[in-house]
Structures are given as structure tokens and as C-alpha cells.
Coordinates of C-alpha atoms in Angstrom, one line a residue:
X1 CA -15.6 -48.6 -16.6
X2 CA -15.9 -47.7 -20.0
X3 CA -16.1 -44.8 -21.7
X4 CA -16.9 -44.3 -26.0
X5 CA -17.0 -41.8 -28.1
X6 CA -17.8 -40.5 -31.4
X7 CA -15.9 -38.8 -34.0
X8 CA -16.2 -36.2 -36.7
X9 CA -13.6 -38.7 -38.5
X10 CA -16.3 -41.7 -38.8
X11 CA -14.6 -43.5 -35.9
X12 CA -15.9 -44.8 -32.6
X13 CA -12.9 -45.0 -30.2
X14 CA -13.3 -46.9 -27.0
X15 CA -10.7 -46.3 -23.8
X16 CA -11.2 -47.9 -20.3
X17 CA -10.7 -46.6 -17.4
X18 CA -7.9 -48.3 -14.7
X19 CA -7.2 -47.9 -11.5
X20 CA -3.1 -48.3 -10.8
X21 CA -2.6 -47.7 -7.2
X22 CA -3.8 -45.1 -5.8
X23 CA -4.4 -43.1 -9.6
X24 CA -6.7 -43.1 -12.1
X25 CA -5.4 -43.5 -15.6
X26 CA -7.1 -43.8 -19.3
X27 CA -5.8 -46.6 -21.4
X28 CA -7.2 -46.9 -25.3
X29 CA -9.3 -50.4 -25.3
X30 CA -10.6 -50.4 -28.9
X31 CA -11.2 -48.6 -32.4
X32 CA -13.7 -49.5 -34.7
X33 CA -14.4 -47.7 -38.7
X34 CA -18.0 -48.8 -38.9
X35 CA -19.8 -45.8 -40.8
X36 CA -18.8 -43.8 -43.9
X37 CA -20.2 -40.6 -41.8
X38 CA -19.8 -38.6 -39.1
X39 CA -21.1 -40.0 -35.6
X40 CA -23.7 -37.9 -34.1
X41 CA -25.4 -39.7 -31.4
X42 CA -24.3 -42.6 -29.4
X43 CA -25.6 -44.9 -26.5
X44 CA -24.7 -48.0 -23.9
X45 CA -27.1 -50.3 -22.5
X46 CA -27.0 -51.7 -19.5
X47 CA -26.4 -55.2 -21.3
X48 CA -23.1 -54.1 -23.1
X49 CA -24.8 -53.4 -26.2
X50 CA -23.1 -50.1 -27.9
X51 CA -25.4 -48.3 -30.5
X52 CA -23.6 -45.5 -32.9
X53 CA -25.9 -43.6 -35.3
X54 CA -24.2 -41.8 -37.8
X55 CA -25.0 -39.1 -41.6
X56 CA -25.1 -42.5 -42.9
X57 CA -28.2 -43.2 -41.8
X58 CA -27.1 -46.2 -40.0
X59 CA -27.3 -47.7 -36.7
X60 CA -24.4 -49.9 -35.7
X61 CA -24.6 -52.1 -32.7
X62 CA -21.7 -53.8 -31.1
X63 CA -21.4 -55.8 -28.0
X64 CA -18.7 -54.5 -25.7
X65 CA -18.8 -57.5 -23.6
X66 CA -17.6 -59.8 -26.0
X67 CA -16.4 -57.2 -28.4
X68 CA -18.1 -58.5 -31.2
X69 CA -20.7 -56.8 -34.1
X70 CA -24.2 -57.9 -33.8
X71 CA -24.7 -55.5 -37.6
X72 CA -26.6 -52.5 -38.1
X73 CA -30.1 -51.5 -38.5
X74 CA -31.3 -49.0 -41.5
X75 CA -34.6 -48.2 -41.4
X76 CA -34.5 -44.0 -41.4
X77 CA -34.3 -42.0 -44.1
X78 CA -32.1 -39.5 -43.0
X79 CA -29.2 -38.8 -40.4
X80 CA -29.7 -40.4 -36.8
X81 CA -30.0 -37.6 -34.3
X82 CA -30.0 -39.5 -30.8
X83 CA -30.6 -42.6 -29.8
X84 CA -31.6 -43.5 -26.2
X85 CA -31.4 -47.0 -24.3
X86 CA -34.6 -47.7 -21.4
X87 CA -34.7 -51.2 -20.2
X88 CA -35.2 -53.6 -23.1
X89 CA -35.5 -51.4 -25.4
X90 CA -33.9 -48.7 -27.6
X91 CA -35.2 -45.3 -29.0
X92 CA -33.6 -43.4 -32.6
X93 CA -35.1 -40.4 -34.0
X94 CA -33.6 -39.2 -37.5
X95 CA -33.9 -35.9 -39.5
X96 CA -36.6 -38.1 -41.7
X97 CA -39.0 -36.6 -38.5
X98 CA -39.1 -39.7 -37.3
X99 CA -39.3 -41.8 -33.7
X100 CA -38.5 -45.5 -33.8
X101 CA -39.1 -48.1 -30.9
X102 CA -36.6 -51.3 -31.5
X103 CA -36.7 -54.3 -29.4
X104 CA -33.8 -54.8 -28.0
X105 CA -31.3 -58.3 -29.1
X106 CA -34.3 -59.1 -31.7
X107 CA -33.6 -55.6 -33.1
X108 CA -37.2 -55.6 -34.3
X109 CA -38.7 -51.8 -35.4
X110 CA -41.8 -52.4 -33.1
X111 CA -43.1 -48.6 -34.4
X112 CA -42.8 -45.9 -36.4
X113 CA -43.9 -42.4 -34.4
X114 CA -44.7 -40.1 -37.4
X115 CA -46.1 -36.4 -36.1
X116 CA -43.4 -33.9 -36.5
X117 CA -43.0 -31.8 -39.7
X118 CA -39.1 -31.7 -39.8
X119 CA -36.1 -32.7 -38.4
X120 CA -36.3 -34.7 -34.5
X121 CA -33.1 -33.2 -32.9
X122 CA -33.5 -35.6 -29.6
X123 CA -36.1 -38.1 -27.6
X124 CA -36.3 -38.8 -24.0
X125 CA -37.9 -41.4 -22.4
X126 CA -40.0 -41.4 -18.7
X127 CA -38.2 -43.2 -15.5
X128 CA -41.7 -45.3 -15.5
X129 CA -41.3 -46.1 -19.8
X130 CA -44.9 -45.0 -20.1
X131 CA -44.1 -41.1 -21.9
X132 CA -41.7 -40.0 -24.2
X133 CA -40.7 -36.9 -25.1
X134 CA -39.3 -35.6 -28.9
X135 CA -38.4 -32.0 -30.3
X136 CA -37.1 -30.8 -33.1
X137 CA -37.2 -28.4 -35.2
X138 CA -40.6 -27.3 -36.4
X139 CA -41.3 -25.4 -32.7
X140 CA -43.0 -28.5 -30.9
X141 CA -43.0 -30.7 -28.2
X142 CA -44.1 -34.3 -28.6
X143 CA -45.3 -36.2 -26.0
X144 CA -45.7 -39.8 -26.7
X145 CA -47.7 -42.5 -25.3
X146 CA -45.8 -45.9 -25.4
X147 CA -48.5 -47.7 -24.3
X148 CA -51.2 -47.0 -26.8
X149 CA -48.4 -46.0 -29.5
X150 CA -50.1 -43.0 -30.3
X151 CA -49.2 -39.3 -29.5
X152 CA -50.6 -37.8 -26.2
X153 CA -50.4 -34.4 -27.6
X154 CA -48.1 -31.6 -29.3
X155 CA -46.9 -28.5 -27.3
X156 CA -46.1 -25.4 -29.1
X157 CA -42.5 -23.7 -28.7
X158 CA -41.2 -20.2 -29.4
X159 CA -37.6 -22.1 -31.1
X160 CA -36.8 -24.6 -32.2
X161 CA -35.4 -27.1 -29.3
X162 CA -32.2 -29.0 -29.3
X163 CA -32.3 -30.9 -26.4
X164 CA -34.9 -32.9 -24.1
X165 CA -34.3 -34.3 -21.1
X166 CA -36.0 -36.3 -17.8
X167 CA -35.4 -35.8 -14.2
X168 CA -34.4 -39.4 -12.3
X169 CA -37.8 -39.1 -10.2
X170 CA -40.2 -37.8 -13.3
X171 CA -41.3 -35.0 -11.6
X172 CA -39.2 -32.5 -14.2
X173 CA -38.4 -31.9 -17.6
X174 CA -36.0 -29.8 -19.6
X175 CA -35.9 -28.6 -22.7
X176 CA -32.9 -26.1 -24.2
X177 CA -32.7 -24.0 -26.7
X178 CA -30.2 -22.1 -27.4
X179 CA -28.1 -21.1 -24.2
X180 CA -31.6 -21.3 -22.1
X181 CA -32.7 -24.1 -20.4
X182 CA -36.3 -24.0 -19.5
X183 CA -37.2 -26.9 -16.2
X184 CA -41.2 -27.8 -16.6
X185 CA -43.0 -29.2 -13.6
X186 CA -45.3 -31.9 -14.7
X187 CA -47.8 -31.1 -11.7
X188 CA -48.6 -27.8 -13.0
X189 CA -47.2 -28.5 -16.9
X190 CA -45.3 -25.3 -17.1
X191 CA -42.2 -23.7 -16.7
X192 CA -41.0 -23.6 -13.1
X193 CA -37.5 -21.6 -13.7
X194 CA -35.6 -20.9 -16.2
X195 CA -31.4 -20.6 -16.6
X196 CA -29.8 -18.5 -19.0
X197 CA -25.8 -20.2 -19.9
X198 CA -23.0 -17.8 -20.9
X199 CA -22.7 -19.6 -24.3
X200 CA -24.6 -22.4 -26.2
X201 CA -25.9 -25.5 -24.1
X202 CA -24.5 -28.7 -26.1
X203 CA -25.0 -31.3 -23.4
X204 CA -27.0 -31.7 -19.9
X205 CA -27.3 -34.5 -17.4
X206 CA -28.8 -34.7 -14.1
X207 CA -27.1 -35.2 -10.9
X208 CA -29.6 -35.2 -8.7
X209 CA -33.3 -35.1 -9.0
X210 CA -33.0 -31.5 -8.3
X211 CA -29.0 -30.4 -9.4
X212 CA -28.2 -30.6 -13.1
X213 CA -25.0 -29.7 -15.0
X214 CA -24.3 -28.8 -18.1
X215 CA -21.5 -27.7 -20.6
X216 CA -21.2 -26.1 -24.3
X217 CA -19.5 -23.2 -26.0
X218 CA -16.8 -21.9 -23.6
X219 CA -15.9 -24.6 -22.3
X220 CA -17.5 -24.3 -18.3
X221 CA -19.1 -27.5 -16.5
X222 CA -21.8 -25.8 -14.6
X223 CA -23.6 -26.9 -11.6
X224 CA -27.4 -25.6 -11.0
X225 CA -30.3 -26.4 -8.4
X226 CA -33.9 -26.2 -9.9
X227 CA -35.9 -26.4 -6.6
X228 CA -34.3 -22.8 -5.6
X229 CA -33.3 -21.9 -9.2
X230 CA -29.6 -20.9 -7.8
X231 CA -26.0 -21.4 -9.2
X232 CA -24.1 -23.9 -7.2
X233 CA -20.7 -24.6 -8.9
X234 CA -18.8 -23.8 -12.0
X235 CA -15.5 -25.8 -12.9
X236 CA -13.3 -24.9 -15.7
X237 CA -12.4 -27.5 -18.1
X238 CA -9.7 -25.3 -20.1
X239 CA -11.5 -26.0 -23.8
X240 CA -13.2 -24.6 -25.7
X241 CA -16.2 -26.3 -26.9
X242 CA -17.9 -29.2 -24.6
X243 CA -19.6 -31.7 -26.8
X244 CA -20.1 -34.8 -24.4
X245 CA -21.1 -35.4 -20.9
X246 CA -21.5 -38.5 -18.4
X247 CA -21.9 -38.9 -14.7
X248 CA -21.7 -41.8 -13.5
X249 CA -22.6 -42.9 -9.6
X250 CA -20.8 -44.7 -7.4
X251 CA -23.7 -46.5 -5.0
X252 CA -20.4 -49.1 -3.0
X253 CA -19.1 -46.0 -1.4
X254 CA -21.1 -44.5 1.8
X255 CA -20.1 -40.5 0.3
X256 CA -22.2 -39.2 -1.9
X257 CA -19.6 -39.3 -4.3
X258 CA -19.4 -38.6 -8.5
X259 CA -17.6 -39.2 -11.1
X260 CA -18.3 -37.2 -14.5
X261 CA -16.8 -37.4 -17.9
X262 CA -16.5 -34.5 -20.0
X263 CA -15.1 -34.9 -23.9
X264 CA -14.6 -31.7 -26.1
X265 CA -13.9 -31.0 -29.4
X266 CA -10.5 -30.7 -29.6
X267 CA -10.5 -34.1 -28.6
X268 CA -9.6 -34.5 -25.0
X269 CA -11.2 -36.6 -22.2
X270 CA -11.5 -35.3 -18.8
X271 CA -12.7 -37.1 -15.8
X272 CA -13.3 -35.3 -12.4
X273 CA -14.4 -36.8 -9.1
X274 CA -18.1 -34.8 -7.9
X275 CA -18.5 -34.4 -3.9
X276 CA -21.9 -33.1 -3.3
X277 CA -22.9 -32.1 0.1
X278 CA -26.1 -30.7 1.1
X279 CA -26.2 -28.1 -2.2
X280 CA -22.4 -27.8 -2.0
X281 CA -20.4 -29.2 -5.2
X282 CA -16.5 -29.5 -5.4
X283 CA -15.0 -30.8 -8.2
X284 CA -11.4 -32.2 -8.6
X285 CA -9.3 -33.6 -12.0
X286 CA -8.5 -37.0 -11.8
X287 CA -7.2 -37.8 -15.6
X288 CA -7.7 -36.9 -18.6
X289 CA -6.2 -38.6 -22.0
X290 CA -6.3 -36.9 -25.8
X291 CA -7.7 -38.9 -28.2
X292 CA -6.0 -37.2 -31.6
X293 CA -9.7 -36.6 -33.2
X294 CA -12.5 -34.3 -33.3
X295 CA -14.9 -35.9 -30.8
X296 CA -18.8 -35.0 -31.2
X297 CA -20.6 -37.3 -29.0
X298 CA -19.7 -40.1 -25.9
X299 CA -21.5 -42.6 -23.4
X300 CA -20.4 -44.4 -20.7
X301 CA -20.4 -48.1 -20.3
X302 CA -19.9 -50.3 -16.8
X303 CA -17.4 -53.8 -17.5
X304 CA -19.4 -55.2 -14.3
X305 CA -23.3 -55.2 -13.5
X306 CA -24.8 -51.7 -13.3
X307 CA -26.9 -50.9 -10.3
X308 CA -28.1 -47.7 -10.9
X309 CA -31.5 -48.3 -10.8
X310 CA -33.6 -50.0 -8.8
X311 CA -34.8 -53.5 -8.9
X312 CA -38.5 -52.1 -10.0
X313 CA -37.5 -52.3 -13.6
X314 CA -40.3 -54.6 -15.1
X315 CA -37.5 -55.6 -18.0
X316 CA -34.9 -56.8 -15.0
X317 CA -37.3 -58.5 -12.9
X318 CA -39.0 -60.7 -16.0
X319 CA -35.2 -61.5 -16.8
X320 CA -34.2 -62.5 -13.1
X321 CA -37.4 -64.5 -12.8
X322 CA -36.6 -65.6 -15.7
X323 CA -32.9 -66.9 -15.1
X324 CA -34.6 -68.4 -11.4
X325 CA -36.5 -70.6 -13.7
X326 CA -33.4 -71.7 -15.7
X327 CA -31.7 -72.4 -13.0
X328 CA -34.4 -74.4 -11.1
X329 CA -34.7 -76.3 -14.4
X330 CA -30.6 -77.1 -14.0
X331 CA -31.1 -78.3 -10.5
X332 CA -33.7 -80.8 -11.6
X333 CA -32.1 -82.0 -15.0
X334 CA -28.9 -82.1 -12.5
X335 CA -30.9 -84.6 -9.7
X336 CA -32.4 -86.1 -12.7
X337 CA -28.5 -87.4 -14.1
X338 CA -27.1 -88.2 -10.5
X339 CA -30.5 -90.9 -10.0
X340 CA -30.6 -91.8 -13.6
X341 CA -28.8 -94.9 -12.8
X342 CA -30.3 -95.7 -10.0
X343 CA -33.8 -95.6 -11.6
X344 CA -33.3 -97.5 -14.3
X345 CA -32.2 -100.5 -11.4
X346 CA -35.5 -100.1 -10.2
X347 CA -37.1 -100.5 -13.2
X348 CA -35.2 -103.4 -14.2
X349 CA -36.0 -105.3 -11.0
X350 CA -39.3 -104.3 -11.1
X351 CA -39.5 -105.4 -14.2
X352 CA -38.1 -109.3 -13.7
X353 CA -40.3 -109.4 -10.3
X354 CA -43.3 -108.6 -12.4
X355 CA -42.5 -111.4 -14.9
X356 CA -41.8 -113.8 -12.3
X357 CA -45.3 -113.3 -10.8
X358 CA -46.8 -113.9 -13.8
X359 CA -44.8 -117.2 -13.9
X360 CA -45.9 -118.0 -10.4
X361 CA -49.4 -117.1 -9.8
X362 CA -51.3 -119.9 -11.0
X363 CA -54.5 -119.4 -8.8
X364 CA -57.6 -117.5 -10.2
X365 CA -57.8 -114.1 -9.0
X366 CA -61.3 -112.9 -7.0
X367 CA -63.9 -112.7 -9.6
X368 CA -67.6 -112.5 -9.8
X369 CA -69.7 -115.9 -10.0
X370 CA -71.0 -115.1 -13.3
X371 CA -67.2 -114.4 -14.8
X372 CA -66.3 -117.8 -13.3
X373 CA -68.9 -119.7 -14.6
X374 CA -68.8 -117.9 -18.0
X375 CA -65.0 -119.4 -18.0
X376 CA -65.6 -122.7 -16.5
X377 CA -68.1 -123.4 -19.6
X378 CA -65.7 -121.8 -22.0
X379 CA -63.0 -124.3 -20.5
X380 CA -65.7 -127.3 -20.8
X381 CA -66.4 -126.6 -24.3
X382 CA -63.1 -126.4 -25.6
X383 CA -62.5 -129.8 -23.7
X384 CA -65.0 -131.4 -25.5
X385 CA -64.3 -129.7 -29.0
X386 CA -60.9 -130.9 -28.6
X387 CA -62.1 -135.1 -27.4
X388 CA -64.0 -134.6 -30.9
X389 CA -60.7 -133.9 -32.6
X390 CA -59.5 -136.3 -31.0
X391 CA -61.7 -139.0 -31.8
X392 CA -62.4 -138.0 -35.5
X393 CA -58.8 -138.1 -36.0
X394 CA -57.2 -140.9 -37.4
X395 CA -53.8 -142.1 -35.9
X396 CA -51.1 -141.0 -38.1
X397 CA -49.0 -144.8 -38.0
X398 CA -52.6 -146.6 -39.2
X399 CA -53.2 -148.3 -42.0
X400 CA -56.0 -148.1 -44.5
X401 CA -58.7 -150.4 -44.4
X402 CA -59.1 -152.6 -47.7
X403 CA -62.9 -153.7 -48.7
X404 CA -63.8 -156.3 -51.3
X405 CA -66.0 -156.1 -54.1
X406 CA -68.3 -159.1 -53.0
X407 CA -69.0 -156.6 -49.5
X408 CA -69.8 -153.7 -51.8
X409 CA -72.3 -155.5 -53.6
X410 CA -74.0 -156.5 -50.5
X411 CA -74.2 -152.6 -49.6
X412 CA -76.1 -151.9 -52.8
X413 CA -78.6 -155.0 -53.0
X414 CA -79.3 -154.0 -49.0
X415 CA -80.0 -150.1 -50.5
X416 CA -82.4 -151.5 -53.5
X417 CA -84.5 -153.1 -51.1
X418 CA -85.4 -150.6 -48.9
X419 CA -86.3 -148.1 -52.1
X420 CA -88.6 -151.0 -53.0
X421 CA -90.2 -151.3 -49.9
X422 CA -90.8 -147.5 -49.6
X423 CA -92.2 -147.4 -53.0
X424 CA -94.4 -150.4 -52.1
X425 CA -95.7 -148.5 -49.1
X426 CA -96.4 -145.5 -50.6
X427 CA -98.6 -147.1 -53.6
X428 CA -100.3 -149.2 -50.9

């Protein structure tokens, strides 16, 4: 496991997380000095791509897998605010009051959402990748459909919002502002209950469809329950300012079991272990490693094959049906290269048989009477034409015949006479 964060320093640190007997320890994996700003927001595919968007007004991706930069993609016009990953596809809203769809490993802007008046502060994105939903800071909630591109409509809020966020199964939303946190049901499309924090709400993640912690000014991790709208656990961290959060699942293990990252400003990493048992939370330390920097944002990042979701993804299927393909293909290019050889055999002795019944087969094939007796006078004629040859031709070892002058002048007197008797004839 992974685990990146951003910095008010313009650096991206990466540490990994390691397993040495029967502890957990933090070890530093990479550093990279990609933007000239501070990093803001900050996101992990399931893939391995990282995406980092910084005051620069850059996104910068980088493949953690092979640990290699794919570039960076500039297309706002103003800081990048958050930036969200959903099955092929990534999200970015800027302070230019702008969302952007990108496709992901063609890094194409697909579209441009333009509706809000100022600043985005944060976009979230539907379990099914139908809706999407943006605040910011003119009052208003966006809801966007992805499917026709176009806005489904624009909710009115009494502040200005800095966070958005989905519950696993769809069924809620919550939006804070402030230290309040407001859970919408999307049945009824309006606000089912409503927590009030100590301090300022910085980051939120959901546990469960119906559990949720969250974390800000004080430094608390709090655990709450929206179906009965009731506290259900509160650990101390011992900061004073929470800026990121992750939980990450473990679905091997038979307990329900948790772990959940927590990064604060002063620039420490804390990872506790979650045990959640019907609406009962405990939480216990298991590392934690300073980084030495101001962080402001993190994600978390799995070196093996996530499965936290389910094999409905339409993205995952279309690649897995896609990679059955390949590999049928493989198969049959394989079969194709092991009887290669013994094909071209065939063909070869195919090949002389057919010659040498061409040689052999002097008798006529069954044809029709009329075919045979067009070819039987074909054959006649050309044995004629070629007696005529035969007999006009003069033999090649002959000698020319010599004729005398006294024979010539027999030829002519002969010819006179028969003019003369013609002539006589005709006067007659």
C-alpha cells in the first residue's frame, strides 16, 4: 500500500507502507518537484496513475507502477481545486468555475462544464457515473448530467460549500460548510440530519454507507451514523489541524476490519486500524512517520489489484472482456506457430500430387456431347491446317528447279493463242 501526499512546499512525497513481522512501519518510496506551486488536491486511480493539481494551474500525472511521468495537462485558467478518479475517467474543477471530464491514458478534455459564477471548491461523482455533483462558492449546488453533458439543475445554498461528497450505495449526499455537515436523501432531495463539528470540517470519507468520519481544526477523527443521526466514536490524533484523510478496506480478512490514514499539517502521518462492530467503532495507532513538510492534501494508492468495488463497473468489464479477447487471439497465433510447419508439409505434397496428376491423367474428363464434338472438329481442323503446311512447304535440303528459255517461250505462244481464240469467239 501506498500512500501520497501534497505539500505547501511544491512537493509530492510518496512513502509505502511495510509489514516487518508482526508491525507496521512507514518507509519513504519517492519524492518528486513537479509544480512551481503549492499542491492543493491530489488523486490515485485504480490503474496507478497519480494526478497532482497545484496554484500552477497544472495537472501532473505520474504512473506509480512503473514510476515514470506520463506529463501534465493545462487546460484551466486558474488554481486546480480537486480532482477525482471514477473508472476510466478523471474529474478537475479549477477556481476558473470550471468542471472538466478527461479521458483517462488518452488524457483527452472530453468537456468543459461551465455554470458556476466563481470559484468550484470540489466535484463528486455518482457510484453509477451518471450525476455529478460541484460547489463552490457562489451559494450553489450543481448537479451534472454526464450523460447528456448538460446540467440537470442548480440548487441554492445559504454558504458557500467546501466540500461534496457521495455515499458508497448513492442513496446520500453531503455537503459541509463550515463545521456543519448537512446528509441529503436523494429519495426525498432534502436534508435528512444535520452534524455540527467542534471546529472546521477539512476532510470527510465514508466508512460505511451509513458511518462517516471526518477531521479538521482540532485535530479529532470523528465517527458519526446518519441513519440514527448519533455520535459513535471520537479518537484523538494529538495535532492540530487534520488536512488529509483515507480509509482503506481490507475485503481478504473475514472482520470487518479498517485501516485509515490521517496526515496533518505539521506534517505527520498517522495510520490506525478501524474495528467496526454493529455501530461500535474502536480505533488503535499502528504507525505513524513525519514527513518534515507542511502537508495539505493525500490519497492512497494499492501496489497490487484493488477490489474494492464490484465487478459491475462497465469500464472494468469492457477491459476484462477486452484482455479475454487478447488472450484468445494469443492462443490461436500460439496453435497457429506450433502447426506452421506442419502445414506448409501439406501444402507442399499437395502441391507435387496435384502436378503429378496433371502429368498422369491423359483421358478426357465427362463432358457433354456437344463440348466433345465441338473439340473433336477443332482437333480435325488443326490436323488438316497443319497437312496444308505440310505440303505447301518446301523441304529445307531441296534444290531449286532450273527452266530454260526455249520452255518459257512455249508458255507464252500457248497464252497468245487462247487470247486469240477468245477474241475470235466473242466477234463471232
Amino acid at each position: 500500500m501506498e500512500i501520497v501526499v501534497g505539500t505547501y512546499d511544491d512537493v509530492v512525497l510518496g512513502y509505502r507502507v511495510v509489514n516487518v513481522a508482526e508491525d507496521v512501519q512507514i518507509e519513504a518510496s519517492f519524492t518528486d518537484n513537479c509544480h512551481s506551486g503549492c499542491v492543493k488536491c491530489i488523486a490515485a486511480s485504480e490503474k496507478g496513475i497519480l494526478a497532482t493539481g497545484s496554484t500552477d494551474e497544472t495537472i501532473r500525472l505520474l504512473n506509480l507502477r512503473k514510476m515514470r511521468e506520463l506529463g501534465s495537462l493545462v487546460h484551466h485558467n486558474g488554481s486546480v481545486t480537486s480532482l477525482q478518479f471514477h473508472r476510466g475517467f478523471l474529474f478537475s474543477t479549477s477556481d476558473d468555475g470550471t468542471l472538466c471530464l478527461w479521458r483517462a491514458f488518452t488524457w483527452e478534455c472530453m468537456r468543459t462544464f461551465k455554470g458556476h459564477k466563481s470559484e468550484v471548491n470540489c466535484v463528486s461523482v455518482h457510484p453509477s457515473g451518471k450525476l455529478a455533483l460541484t460547489v463552490g462558492k457562489d451559494k450553489t449546488l450543481h448537479t451534472w448530467n454526464l450523460i447528456t453533458g448538460r446540467s440537470a439543475y442548480i440548487s441554492n445554498i445559504r454558504k458557500s460549500a467546501e466540500l461534496v461528497c457521495w455515499s458508497p450505495n448513492g442513496d446520500y449526499y453531503v455537503i459541509v460548510i463550515n463545521n456543519e455537515i448537512d446528509v441529503y436523501s436523494v429519495e426525498t432531495a432534502e436534508v435528512c440530519s444535520t452534524i455540527k463539528a467542534s471546529s472546521r470540517v477539512n476532510c470527510l470519507e465514508f466508512i460505511k454507507d451509513d458511518v462517516l468520519c471526518y477531521g479538521g481544526e482540532g485535530g479529532d477523527l470523528c465517527f458519526h451514523d446518519i441513519s440514527t443521526n448519533m455520535p459513535l466514536h471520537t479518537c484523538e490524533t494529538k495535532t492540530t489541524r487534520i488536512k488529509g484523510l483515507c480509509v482503506w478496506k481490507h475485503t481478504e480478512n473475514e472482520k470487518n476490519e479498517t485501516q485509515i490514514a490521517v496526515a496533518s499539517s505539521d506534517g505527520m502521518i498517522k495510520l490506525y486500524r478501524a474495528d467496526v462492530h454493529e455501530k461500535k467503532i474502536t480505533t488503535n495507532l499502528l504507525t505513524e512517520k513525519s514527513t518534515g513538510f507542511r502537508i495539505t492534501c493525500m490519497a492512497m494508492f494499492s501496489s497490487t489489484p484493488h477490489s474494492q468495488e464490484q465487478s459491475s463497473n462497465f469500464y472494468d468489464s469492457i477491459s476484462d472482456t477486452n484482455k479475454e479477447k487478447t488472450s484468445k487471439k494469443k492462443k490461436r497465433k500460439a496453435k497457429k506457430a506450433n502447426t506452421s510447419g506442419v502445414v506448409e508439409d501439406n501444402v507442399t505434397e499437395v502441391t507435387d500430387i496435384v502436378k503429378s496428376d496433371k502429368h498422369e491423367n491423359t483421358g478426357m474428363s465427362e463432358e457433354s456431347p456437344k463440348k466433345a464434338k465441338r473439340k473433336a472438329g477443332k482437333s480435325e481442323g488443326k490436323e488438316s491446317s497443319q497437312k496444308k503446311v505440310k505440303l505447301e512447304s518446301k523441304p529445307e535440303n531441296s534444290s531449286p528447279k532450273v527452266v530454260s528459255k526455249e520452255s518459257l517461250v512455249k508458255v507464252t505462244d500457248k497464252k497468245k493463242k487462247k487470247k486469240a481464240n477468245k477474241k475470235a469467239k466473242i466477234a463471232s
